[in-house]
Every structure is written in C-alpha cells, then in structure tokens.
Tab-separated table of C-alpha atoms in Angstrom:
chain	number	residue	atom	x	y	z
A	227	UNK	CA	-4.863	8.497	-22.628
A	228	UNK	CA	-5.870	4.869	-22.158
A	229	UNK	CA	-4.292	4.198	-18.766
A	230	UNK	CA	-5.034	0.486	-18.901
A	231	UNK	CA	-3.010	0.146	-22.073
A	232	UNK	CA	-0.225	2.500	-20.994
A	233	UNK	CA	0.176	0.866	-17.574
A	234	UNK	CA	-0.152	-2.724	-18.719
A	235	UNK	CA	3.535	-3.028	-17.782
A	236	UNK	CA	2.812	-2.476	-14.065
A	237	UNK	CA	2.351	-5.271	-11.517
A	238	UNK	CA	0.733	-4.171	-8.259
A	239	UNK	CA	1.287	-5.461	-4.711
A	240	UNK	CA	-1.034	-3.868	-2.169
A	241	UNK	CA	-2.296	-4.949	1.221
A	242	UNK	CA	-2.103	-4.295	4.931
A	243	UNK	CA	0.787	-2.909	6.938
A	244	UNK	CA	3.420	-5.421	7.972
A	245	UNK	CA	2.449	-8.001	5.351
A	246	UNK	CA	5.815	-8.068	3.575
A	247	UNK	CA	4.801	-6.218	0.400
A	248	UNK	CA	8.171	-4.549	-0.052
A	249	UNK	CA	10.094	-7.726	0.732
A	250	UNK	CA	8.195	-9.666	-1.927
A	251	UNK	CA	8.589	-6.842	-4.446
A	252	UNK	CA	12.348	-6.725	-3.873
A	253	UNK	CA	12.671	-10.490	-4.400
A	254	UNK	CA	10.710	-10.406	-7.658
A	255	UNK	CA	12.381	-7.243	-8.941
A	256	UNK	CA	15.825	-8.739	-8.434
A	257	UNK	CA	14.849	-12.114	-9.855
A	258	UNK	CA	13.192	-10.802	-13.018
A	259	UNK	CA	14.940	-7.496	-13.631
A	260	UNK	CA	11.827	-5.444	-12.874
A	261	UNK	CA	11.862	-1.755	-12.004
A	262	UNK	CA	10.552	-1.275	-8.478
A	263	UNK	CA	8.154	1.516	-7.551
A	264	UNK	CA	7.897	1.809	-3.771
A	265	UNK	CA	4.923	3.884	-2.634
A	266	UNK	CA	6.443	4.931	0.690
A	267	UNK	CA	9.747	6.013	-0.857
A	268	UNK	CA	8.054	8.192	-3.455
A	269	UNK	CA	5.742	9.658	-0.820
A	270	UNK	CA	8.734	10.621	1.309
A	271	UNK	CA	10.568	11.965	-1.735
A	272	UNK	CA	8.069	14.532	-2.973
A	273	UNK	CA	4.398	13.640	-2.528
A	274	UNK	CA	4.125	15.994	0.437
A	275	UNK	CA	5.508	18.872	-1.631
A	276	UNK	CA	3.039	18.031	-4.419
A	277	UNK	CA	0.057	18.168	-2.049
A	278	UNK	CA	-2.269	21.130	-2.684
A	279	UNK	CA	-5.264	21.883	-0.475
A	280	UNK	CA	-7.631	22.414	-3.403
A	281	UNK	CA	-6.827	19.056	-5.020
A	282	UNK	CA	-5.892	17.050	-1.929
A	283	UNK	CA	-7.981	18.421	0.973
A	284	UNK	CA	-7.781	15.316	3.178
A	285	UNK	CA	-4.026	14.982	2.743
A	286	UNK	CA	-3.491	18.704	3.357
A	287	UNK	CA	-5.599	18.593	6.528
A	288	UNK	CA	-3.663	15.574	7.789
A	289	UNK	CA	-0.315	17.250	7.189
A	290	UNK	CA	-1.474	20.280	9.188
A	291	UNK	CA	-2.333	18.172	12.270
A	292	UNK	CA	-0.136	17.603	15.297
A	293	UNK	CA	0.826	13.989	15.990
A	294	UNK	CA	-1.624	13.881	18.900
A	295	UNK	CA	-4.394	15.085	16.591
A	296	UNK	CA	-3.503	12.360	14.118
A	297	UNK	CA	-3.287	9.428	16.520
A	298	UNK	CA	-4.894	10.276	19.870
A	299	UNK	CA	-7.755	12.727	19.446
A	300	UNK	CA	-9.800	10.684	16.974
A	301	UNK	CA	-11.345	7.217	16.923
A	302	UNK	CA	-9.678	4.489	14.817
A	303	UNK	CA	-12.664	4.396	12.449
A	304	UNK	CA	-12.282	8.104	11.685
A	305	UNK	CA	-8.540	7.681	11.166
A	306	UNK	CA	-9.124	4.724	8.833
A	307	UNK	CA	-11.741	6.564	6.771
A	308	UNK	CA	-9.432	9.555	6.439
A	309	UNK	CA	-6.568	7.283	5.368
A	310	UNK	CA	-8.706	5.786	2.605
A	311	UNK	CA	-9.622	9.282	1.423
A	312	UNK	CA	-5.953	10.303	1.422
A	313	UNK	CA	-4.948	7.221	-0.547
A	314	UNK	CA	-7.462	8.209	-3.200
A	315	UNK	CA	-6.035	11.722	-3.403
A	316	UNK	CA	-2.444	10.523	-3.543
A	317	UNK	CA	-3.101	7.904	-6.211
A	318	UNK	CA	-3.047	10.562	-8.919
A	319	UNK	CA	0.563	11.220	-7.899
A	320	UNK	CA	1.301	7.502	-8.225
A	321	UNK	CA	-0.096	7.545	-11.755
A	322	UNK	CA	1.987	10.607	-12.619
A	323	UNK	CA	5.106	8.876	-11.288
A	324	UNK	CA	4.440	5.687	-13.246
A	325	UNK	CA	3.728	7.531	-16.486
A	326	UNK	CA	7.125	9.202	-16.162
A	327	UNK	CA	8.880	5.816	-15.997
A	328	UNK	CA	9.979	3.786	-19.044
A	329	UNK	CA	7.540	1.141	-20.244
A	330	UNK	CA	10.303	-1.484	-20.205
A	331	UNK	CA	11.376	-3.270	-18.129
A	332	UNK	CA	8.048	-3.920	-16.390
A	333	UNK	CA	7.405	-2.150	-13.091
A	334	UNK	CA	6.475	-3.791	-9.814
A	335	UNK	CA	4.664	-1.302	-7.560
A	336	UNK	CA	4.247	-2.015	-3.862
A	337	UNK	CA	2.602	-0.064	-1.097
A	338	UNK	CA	-0.079	0.320	1.546
A	339	UNK	CA	-1.940	2.968	-0.440
A	340	UNK	CA	-2.500	0.826	-3.533
A	341	UNK	CA	-6.105	-0.041	-2.741
A	342	UNK	CA	-8.067	-2.530	-4.875
A	343	UNK	CA	-10.646	0.070	-5.912
A	344	UNK	CA	-7.868	2.380	-7.122
A	345	UNK	CA	-5.883	-0.254	-8.992
A	346	UNK	CA	-8.770	-2.158	-10.594
A	347	UNK	CA	-9.841	0.533	-13.116
A	348	UNK	CA	-6.340	0.795	-14.603
A	349	UNK	CA	-5.373	-2.860	-15.070
A	350	UNK	CA	-6.098	-4.969	-18.126
A	351	UNK	CA	-6.009	-8.255	-16.212
A	352	UNK	CA	-6.584	-9.322	-12.593
A	353	UNK	CA	-3.252	-11.149	-12.921
A	354	UNK	CA	-1.590	-7.716	-12.561
A	355	UNK	CA	-2.595	-7.246	-8.912
A	356	UNK	CA	-2.154	-9.107	-5.626
A	357	UNK	CA	-3.019	-8.037	-2.077
A	358	UNK	CA	-1.260	-9.347	1.039
A	359	UNK	CA	-3.374	-9.413	4.208
A	360	UNK	CA	-1.596	-9.895	7.560
A	361	UNK	CA	-3.275	-11.215	10.671
A	362	UNK	CA	-3.209	-8.847	13.669
A	363	UNK	CA	-0.534	-10.972	15.368
A	364	UNK	CA	1.671	-11.003	12.267
A	365	UNK	CA	1.275	-7.238	11.897
A	366	UNK	CA	2.253	-6.706	15.537
A	367	UNK	CA	5.451	-8.717	15.081
A	368	UNK	CA	6.340	-6.762	11.939
A	369	UNK	CA	5.779	-3.376	13.582
A	370	UNK	CA	7.741	-4.341	16.681
A	371	UNK	CA	10.607	-5.351	14.420
A	372	UNK	CA	10.714	-2.322	12.141
A	373	UNK	CA	9.423	0.373	14.498
A	374	UNK	CA	6.137	2.173	15.037
A	375	UNK	CA	7.006	5.471	13.416
A	376	UNK	CA	5.359	8.730	14.401
A	377	UNK	CA	3.015	7.237	17.023
A	378	UNK	CA	6.044	6.970	19.320
A	379	UNK	CA	6.363	10.763	19.290
A	380	UNK	CA	2.852	11.408	20.646
A	381	UNK	CA	2.076	12.319	24.257
A	382	UNK	CA	0.731	8.789	24.888
A	383	UNK	CA	2.623	6.269	22.723
A	384	UNK	CA	0.865	3.253	24.213
A	385	UNK	CA	-2.619	4.458	23.321
A	386	UNK	CA	-1.376	5.737	19.962
A	387	UNK	CA	-0.033	2.253	19.169
A	388	UNK	CA	-3.429	0.780	20.034
A	389	UNK	CA	-5.162	3.262	17.722
A	390	UNK	CA	-2.630	2.529	14.980
A	391	UNK	CA	-3.264	-1.217	15.234
A	392	UNK	CA	-7.033	-0.707	15.241
A	393	UNK	CA	-6.816	1.539	12.181
A	394	UNK	CA	-4.612	-0.944	10.362
A	395	UNK	CA	-7.018	-3.795	11.137
A	396	UNK	CA	-9.919	-1.782	9.718
A	397	UNK	CA	-7.930	-1.009	6.580
A	398	UNK	CA	-6.966	-4.657	6.106
A	399	UNK	CA	-10.645	-5.606	6.352
A	400	UNK	CA	-11.447	-2.897	3.812
A	401	UNK	CA	-8.824	-4.199	1.395
A	402	UNK	CA	-10.024	-7.784	1.826
A	403	UNK	CA	-13.615	-6.833	1.084
A	404	UNK	CA	-12.834	-4.651	-1.910
A	405	UNK	CA	-10.459	-7.196	-3.434
A	406	UNK	CA	-13.091	-9.925	-3.133
A	407	UNK	CA	-15.817	-7.715	-4.600
A	408	UNK	CA	-13.612	-6.771	-7.563
A	409	UNK	CA	-12.349	-10.287	-8.226
A	410	UNK	CA	-8.746	-9.490	-7.329
A	411	UNK	CA	-6.402	-11.982	-5.667
A	412	UNK	CA	-5.475	-11.745	-1.997
A	413	UNK	CA	-3.424	-13.867	0.396
A	414	UNK	CA	-3.981	-14.090	4.154
A	415	UNK	CA	-0.653	-14.235	5.986
A	416	UNK	CA	-0.077	-15.275	9.596
A	417	UNK	CA	3.715	-15.520	9.578
A	418	UNK	CA	3.839	-19.285	9.065
A	419	UNK	CA	4.987	-19.034	5.434
A	420	UNK	CA	8.513	-18.108	4.428
A	421	UNK	CA	9.273	-15.082	2.292
A	422	UNK	CA	10.387	-17.412	-0.498
A	423	UNK	CA	7.062	-19.253	-0.366
A	424	UNK	CA	4.961	-16.085	-0.452
A	425	UNK	CA	7.115	-14.589	-3.206
A	426	UNK	CA	6.670	-17.786	-5.207
A	427	UNK	CA	2.889	-17.556	-4.955
A	428	UNK	CA	2.896	-13.922	-6.066
A	429	UNK	CA	5.380	-14.729	-8.834
A	430	UNK	CA	3.113	-17.438	-10.218
A	431	UNK	CA	0.149	-15.069	-10.164
A	432	UNK	CA	2.149	-12.402	-12.012
A	433	UNK	CA	3.645	-14.838	-14.535
A	434	UNK	CA	1.810	-13.458	-17.623
A	435	UNK	CA	3.331	-10.016	-17.028
A	436	UNK	CA	6.868	-11.143	-16.256
A	437	UNK	CA	9.642	-10.606	-18.831
C-alpha cells in the first residue's frame, strides 16, 4: 500500500509536551469539521494491550518497570533515548488506527509521539505537518496546570519532576533538529501568543489540506 497516498487526508501536529498541540487540534477540528486523532487517547485506549515484546521491545520493557525505575534510576538522556525508541515502535499502531478511519472528512492527528522522522516518510507535502516547540518556562506552566502524571507517584516526586523536565527538553531539541533537517515547519512558543493566534498560524499552514 502507498501510505503517502492513502494518508494524504491526515494533518499532523507534533511537538514537545505542554505546547498546546491538543488545544490547537480541537480548535481546527471544530472549525473545519475534521476528525481528530489524539495520540494519548488512543494509547490509553488499547496501545498497551497491543504491545508485544517481540515487536515492541522498548515499550514492553518500559511497561514492566516500576515508576522509580522509569523516572529516578536512570539519567534523563537515557530516558529520552528510550522514549524516542518507544515512539518508533508505537507509530505502527498509529498507522493501523489511521488506516481504519474513513478517508473523509480529513483527520487531524496530534500527539507527543508524532516525531518528524516518523511523519515525514508518509506525507505527500510538508504542508501536512507542523511541530510546536515550547520553551522550558512555558512547559513548566503547562505541566503545573494540568498535572505531572506518574512522576508524582514515585518515591521522590521532586527529583522525578526534574528528570521529567530534562527529558522533555531533550526531546524538544530532538524534534526541533529533525524538523529542520527534514524541511518541516515548527513554531517556538513561549506563552506570549494566544491559542487563537497559534491556531491561526497552524490553520494557514494546513490550508491546502482543509476541506
């Protein structure tokens, strides 16, 4: 199957944690009648159950760890590298999900795991992808607002939060570098722009694929 042709109906929003990917996707989906594919929701729904050690060794190993092993007993660089490996393994599930969806209306996919190097081979045009890159301060505000997740359940939440922030900064740098190398659009966000403004910029970029 020619995935570029089959998935030409998909618009991709990737980027760092706390950048507002989901918020932008919701605005554009509601405005243009797009079908939304949220990476985190689908992961929580059944990606864990679809993980098999032979096909997804990094993801399987991560799922077998305690929370302290995930966030406290390794350096941020190791955690970031493992996260990138897991995103690669999980992307096949994303493709399976998208292929099961109708081709119309167009789909807007948003999520942390939609890395430039994964998306680039399956898009026909760079106008199908945009990456949102938060500054560390903007990310901190976003995480304080929405909650830190599983790091709070470790034996040392303070240090786990520090490791989480360091990992996320490394991943944002990775996304920035890969997007630039592949000629894909990215926006740096420091919290000074409104959601409407950011959504408008992404909307203009996606215009050729909008209904």
